[in-house]
Amino acid sequence: AQTVTQSQPEMSVQEAETVTLSCTYDTSENNYYLFWYKQPPSRQMILVIRQEAYKQQNATENRFSVNFQKAAKSFSLKISDSQLGDTAMYFCAFTTSGTYKYIFGTGTRLKVLA
Amino acid sequence: GEEVAQTPKHLVRGEGQKAKLYCAPIKGHSYVFWYQQVLKNEFKFLISFQNENVFDETGMPKERFSAKCLPNSPCSLEIQATKLEDSAVYFCASSQSGTGPATNEKLFFGSGTQLSVL
């Protein structure tokens, strides 16, 4: 079975500091996609960053970057220069080509402190 | 439209009543997904559609849950005889291509329908 595990239920970080959220997954597939979604209190799910498994280069979107370790099946999210607006639940998600099913982790609640 | 529109935002039902939720995917998106989020945590996959065809319904409690995506109509998720455990936020998402190596696999989410069963 394919699973996504987020082992940190809650984290906090000081404004302007850097924080890393962990995610591990389990699959026997070779062609898959990984995502980080942000869910602020408004409930809206917002895509933060995406990584294709066949790409060795780690994805980066402004202050957000990932550390993708395929052999270890690890996909952590690094947020640099944390801002108050980054306070939200963060979900790691996984899908394989053609399954039309995205599997989510249980989320990490991140609080950015002023 | 340019966003996934879910209605209503909140729905309150007594146990045993029927609940019907609606989702209008982004225009041009062929794939629709329904997820159930309980206690603001885990997202449980319910069902996916490719246009009006069910693609994967392995997450659906079939006894009481049903869903449709008909042409020229919003998609719907219906729960017959709701139970307390059905209380959750139900998210609809759409994507242009489902999942595929050369196309946009990004899911666009609606803002969810909060169902409270009393």
Tab-separated table of C-alpha atoms in Angstrom:
chain	number	residue	atom	x	y	z
A	1	ALA	CA	0.000	0.000	0.000
A	2	GLN	CA	1.120	3.510	-0.691
A	3	THR	CA	1.393	5.718	2.365
A	4	VAL	CA	2.528	9.197	3.293
A	5	THR	CA	3.798	9.916	6.792
A	6	GLN	CA	4.266	13.273	8.444
A	7	SER	CA	5.791	12.648	11.846
A	8	GLN	CA	5.587	16.205	13.177
A	9	PRO	CA	2.028	17.083	14.211
A	10	GLU	CA	3.002	20.613	15.259
A	11	MET	CA	5.953	22.914	14.814
A	12	SER	CA	6.736	26.517	15.531
A	13	VAL	CA	9.361	28.896	14.190
A	14	GLN	CA	10.349	32.473	14.831
A	15	GLU	CA	9.595	34.979	12.132
A	16	ALA	CA	12.475	35.275	9.625
A	17	GLU	CA	13.939	31.934	10.692
A	18	THR	CA	14.086	28.709	8.674
A	19	VAL	CA	12.032	25.621	9.370
A	20	THR	CA	11.967	22.143	7.823
A	21	LEU	CA	8.890	19.940	7.704
A	22	SER	CA	9.391	16.213	7.253
A	23	CYS	CA	7.578	13.794	4.990
A	24	THR	CA	8.264	10.190	4.126
A	25	TYR	CA	6.357	7.980	1.763
A	26	ASP	CA	6.208	4.394	0.739
A	27	THR	CA	5.671	3.113	-2.772
A	28	SER	CA	6.951	0.499	-5.153
A	29	GLU	CA	6.306	2.749	-8.139
A	30	ASN	CA	9.110	4.482	-9.969
A	31	ASN	CA	7.129	7.245	-11.659
A	32	TYR	CA	5.345	9.460	-9.165
A	33	TYR	CA	4.820	13.023	-8.022
A	34	LEU	CA	5.121	14.679	-4.659
A	35	PHE	CA	3.462	17.838	-3.433
A	36	TRP	CA	3.284	20.131	-0.466
A	37	TYR	CA	-0.037	21.843	0.110
A	38	LYS	CA	-0.729	24.619	2.578
A	39	GLN	CA	-4.072	24.940	4.345
A	40	PRO	CA	-4.447	28.242	6.225
A	41	PRO	CA	-7.336	28.842	8.637
A	42	SER	CA	-9.434	29.886	5.659
A	43	ARG	CA	-9.507	26.177	4.751
A	44	GLN	CA	-8.414	26.797	1.171
A	45	MET	CA	-5.816	24.285	-0.023
A	46	ILE	CA	-2.926	25.996	-1.780
A	47	LEU	CA	-0.203	24.232	-3.716
A	48	VAL	CA	3.193	25.238	-2.339
A	49	ILE	CA	5.581	23.141	-4.380
A	50	ARG	CA	5.718	20.062	-6.576
A	51	GLN	CA	8.426	17.522	-7.377
A	52	GLU	CA	8.540	14.930	-10.119
A	53	ALA	CA	10.290	11.759	-8.988
A	54	TYR	CA	12.233	11.443	-12.228
A	55	LYS	CA	13.885	14.811	-11.640
A	56	GLN	CA	16.973	14.712	-9.476
A	57	GLN	CA	17.060	18.462	-8.968
A	58	ASN	CA	15.198	19.662	-5.902
A	59	ALA	CA	12.254	21.938	-6.626
A	60	THR	CA	12.348	25.540	-5.421
A	61	GLU	CA	9.635	28.202	-5.297
A	62	ASN	CA	10.853	31.476	-3.820
A	63	ARG	CA	11.250	30.866	-0.061
A	64	PHE	CA	10.129	27.256	-0.334
A	65	SER	CA	12.393	24.405	-1.322
A	66	VAL	CA	12.395	20.666	-0.961
A	67	ASN	CA	14.982	18.063	-0.097
A	68	PHE	CA	13.972	15.077	-2.190
A	69	GLN	CA	15.810	11.889	-1.302
A	70	LYS	CA	14.393	9.220	-3.578
A	71	ALA	CA	16.324	6.283	-2.161
A	72	ALA	CA	15.242	7.189	1.355
A	73	LYS	CA	11.701	8.033	0.173
A	74	SER	CA	11.913	11.347	1.925
A	75	PHE	CA	10.478	14.683	0.791
A	76	SER	CA	11.020	17.483	3.289
A	77	LEU	CA	9.926	21.089	2.882
A	78	LYS	CA	12.180	23.950	3.889
A	79	ILE	CA	10.682	27.366	4.474
A	80	SER	CA	13.235	30.162	4.599
A	81	ASP	CA	12.661	33.620	6.054
A	82	SER	CA	9.407	32.462	7.668
A	83	GLN	CA	6.565	34.946	7.603
A	84	LEU	CA	3.472	35.229	9.781
A	85	GLY	CA	1.386	34.350	6.740
A	86	ASP	CA	3.075	30.970	6.587
A	87	THR	CA	1.100	29.900	9.664
A	88	ALA	CA	-1.031	27.003	8.424
A	89	MET	CA	-1.397	23.270	8.180
A	90	TYR	CA	0.995	21.746	5.688
A	91	PHE	CA	0.149	18.525	3.921
A	92	CYS	CA	2.518	16.321	2.003
A	93	ALA	CA	0.858	14.460	-0.862
A	94	PHE	CA	1.792	11.777	-3.340
A	95	THR	CA	0.360	10.466	-6.563
A	96	THR	CA	1.403	8.094	-9.293
A	97	SER	CA	0.820	8.552	-12.960
A	98	GLY	CA	-2.544	7.263	-14.081
A	99	THR	CA	-4.023	6.498	-10.672
A	100	TYR	CA	-6.045	9.699	-10.360
A	101	LYS	CA	-5.720	9.357	-6.596
A	102	TYR	CA	-3.680	11.646	-4.393
A	103	ILE	CA	-2.616	10.324	-0.992
A	104	PHE	CA	-2.134	12.860	1.771
A	105	GLY	CA	-0.227	12.774	5.020
A	106	THR	CA	-1.899	13.756	8.278
A	107	GLY	CA	-0.423	17.237	8.201
A	108	THR	CA	1.928	19.402	10.240
A	109	ARG	CA	0.539	22.465	11.958
A	110	LEU	CA	3.101	25.255	11.612
A	111	LYS	CA	2.947	28.372	13.701
A	112	VAL	CA	5.171	31.324	12.894
A	113	LEU	CA	5.845	33.429	15.973
A	114	ALA	CA	6.327	37.177	15.893
B	1	GLY	CA	-14.801	29.634	-14.065
B	2	GLU	CA	-11.275	30.006	-12.766
B	3	GLU	CA	-11.908	28.431	-9.404
B	4	VAL	CA	-13.510	25.296	-8.084
B	5	ALA	CA	-16.841	26.353	-6.647
B	6	GLN	CA	-18.347	24.312	-3.843
B	7	THR	CA	-21.772	24.857	-2.381
B	8	PRO	CA	-22.976	25.165	0.239
B	9	LYS	CA	-20.138	26.298	2.510
B	10	HIS	CA	-21.873	24.883	5.559
B	11	LEU	CA	-24.542	22.222	5.846
B	12	VAL	CA	-26.236	21.004	9.013
B	13	ARG	CA	-28.230	17.803	9.033
B	14	GLY	CA	-29.913	15.717	11.653
B	15	GLU	CA	-28.781	12.128	11.873
B	16	GLY	CA	-30.604	10.101	9.256
B	17	GLN	CA	-31.243	13.020	6.930
B	18	LYS	CA	-29.918	13.317	3.411
B	19	ALA	CA	-27.080	15.677	2.502
B	20	LYS	CA	-26.166	16.819	-0.993
B	21	LEU	CA	-23.020	18.737	-1.815
B	22	TYR	CA	-22.163	20.407	-5.108
B	23	CYS	CA	-18.969	21.151	-6.974
B	24	ALA	CA	-18.374	23.073	-10.171
B	25	PRO	CA	-14.854	22.280	-11.418
B	26	ILE	CA	-12.727	24.765	-13.274
B	27	LYS	CA	-13.846	25.084	-16.876
B	28	GLY	CA	-11.789	22.832	-19.084
B	29	HIS	CA	-10.751	20.495	-16.289
B	30	SER	CA	-11.578	16.894	-17.064
B	31	TYR	CA	-10.893	15.346	-13.668
B	32	VAL	CA	-12.795	15.798	-10.452
B	33	PHE	CA	-11.896	14.411	-7.051
B	34	TRP	CA	-13.782	14.294	-3.779
B	35	TYR	CA	-11.987	14.156	-0.441
B	36	GLN	CA	-13.251	13.992	3.120
B	37	GLN	CA	-11.247	15.847	5.772
B	38	VAL	CA	-12.020	14.875	9.335
B	39	LEU	CA	-10.944	17.033	12.273
B	40	LYS	CA	-8.832	19.281	10.023
B	41	ASN	CA	-6.345	16.514	9.542
B	42	GLU	CA	-6.443	13.482	7.371
B	43	PHE	CA	-7.704	13.732	3.821
B	44	LYS	CA	-9.552	10.608	2.839
B	45	PHE	CA	-9.961	9.992	-0.875
B	46	LEU	CA	-13.541	9.215	-1.818
B	47	ILE	CA	-13.954	9.154	-5.578
B	48	SER	CA	-12.572	10.505	-8.840
B	49	PHE	CA	-14.161	11.234	-12.193
B	50	GLN	CA	-12.866	11.654	-15.690
B	51	ASN	CA	-15.560	13.844	-17.204
B	52	GLU	CA	-18.804	12.060	-16.311
B	53	ASN	CA	-17.204	8.665	-15.832
B	54	VAL	CA	-16.233	7.294	-12.458
B	55	PHE	CA	-12.541	6.487	-12.505
B	56	ASP	CA	-11.848	5.354	-8.982
B	57	GLU	CA	-14.452	4.910	-6.268
B	58	THR	CA	-12.463	2.788	-3.870
B	59	GLY	CA	-12.865	5.317	-1.066
B	60	MET	CA	-16.631	5.558	-1.187
B	61	PRO	CA	-18.771	4.018	1.558
B	62	LYS	CA	-21.108	2.593	-1.036
B	63	GLU	CA	-24.064	1.926	1.200
B	64	ARG	CA	-24.858	5.582	1.752
B	65	PHE	CA	-22.586	7.668	-0.459
B	66	SER	CA	-23.088	8.347	-4.134
B	67	ALA	CA	-21.623	10.858	-6.561
B	68	LYS	CA	-22.237	12.083	-10.093
B	69	CYS	CA	-20.657	14.362	-12.627
B	70	LEU	CA	-23.154	14.955	-15.430
B	71	PRO	CA	-22.552	17.116	-18.511
B	72	ASN	CA	-23.469	20.780	-18.098
B	73	SER	CA	-24.234	20.342	-14.403
B	74	PRO	CA	-22.233	20.708	-11.188
B	75	CYS	CA	-20.844	17.485	-9.803
B	76	SER	CA	-22.589	16.239	-6.693
B	77	LEU	CA	-21.866	14.112	-3.666
B	78	GLU	CA	-24.888	12.750	-1.859
B	79	ILE	CA	-25.056	11.079	1.509
B	80	GLN	CA	-28.207	9.202	2.326
B	81	ALA	CA	-29.109	8.738	5.984
B	82	THR	CA	-26.225	10.730	7.421
B	83	LYS	CA	-24.411	9.515	10.517
B	84	LEU	CA	-22.538	11.459	13.161
B	85	GLU	CA	-19.244	10.136	11.769
B	86	ASP	CA	-19.966	11.797	8.417
B	87	SER	CA	-19.291	15.189	10.027
B	88	ALA	CA	-16.304	16.540	8.131
B	89	VAL	CA	-15.230	19.032	5.536
B	90	TYR	CA	-15.757	17.676	2.039
B	91	PHE	CA	-13.367	19.016	-0.562
B	92	CYS	CA	-13.760	18.880	-4.268
B	93	ALA	CA	-10.734	19.303	-6.482
B	94	SER	CA	-10.237	19.373	-10.202
B	95	SER	CA	-7.318	19.038	-12.525
B	96	GLN	CA	-6.735	19.444	-16.201
B	97	SER	CA	-5.243	16.069	-16.794
B	98	GLY	CA	-5.550	13.864	-13.736
B	99	THR	CA	-2.020	12.696	-13.410
B	100	GLY	CA	0.412	12.476	-16.258
B	101	PRO	CA	4.104	12.942	-16.812
B	102	ALA	CA	3.995	15.731	-19.339
B	103	THR	CA	1.002	17.733	-18.271
B	104	ASN	CA	-0.199	19.709	-15.353
B	105	GLU	CA	-0.936	17.393	-12.459
B	106	LYS	CA	-1.771	20.217	-10.111
B	107	LEU	CA	-4.950	19.828	-8.126
B	108	PHE	CA	-7.104	22.904	-7.700
B	109	PHE	CA	-9.199	22.698	-4.560
B	110	GLY	CA	-12.496	24.257	-3.710
B	111	SER	CA	-12.956	25.829	-0.299
B	112	GLY	CA	-14.890	22.853	0.973
B	113	THR	CA	-18.320	22.163	2.422
B	114	GLN	CA	-18.443	21.717	6.177
B	115	LEU	CA	-21.035	19.084	6.983
B	116	SER	CA	-22.229	18.880	10.564
B	117	VAL	CA	-24.434	15.949	11.488
B	118	LEU	CA	-26.239	16.461	14.778
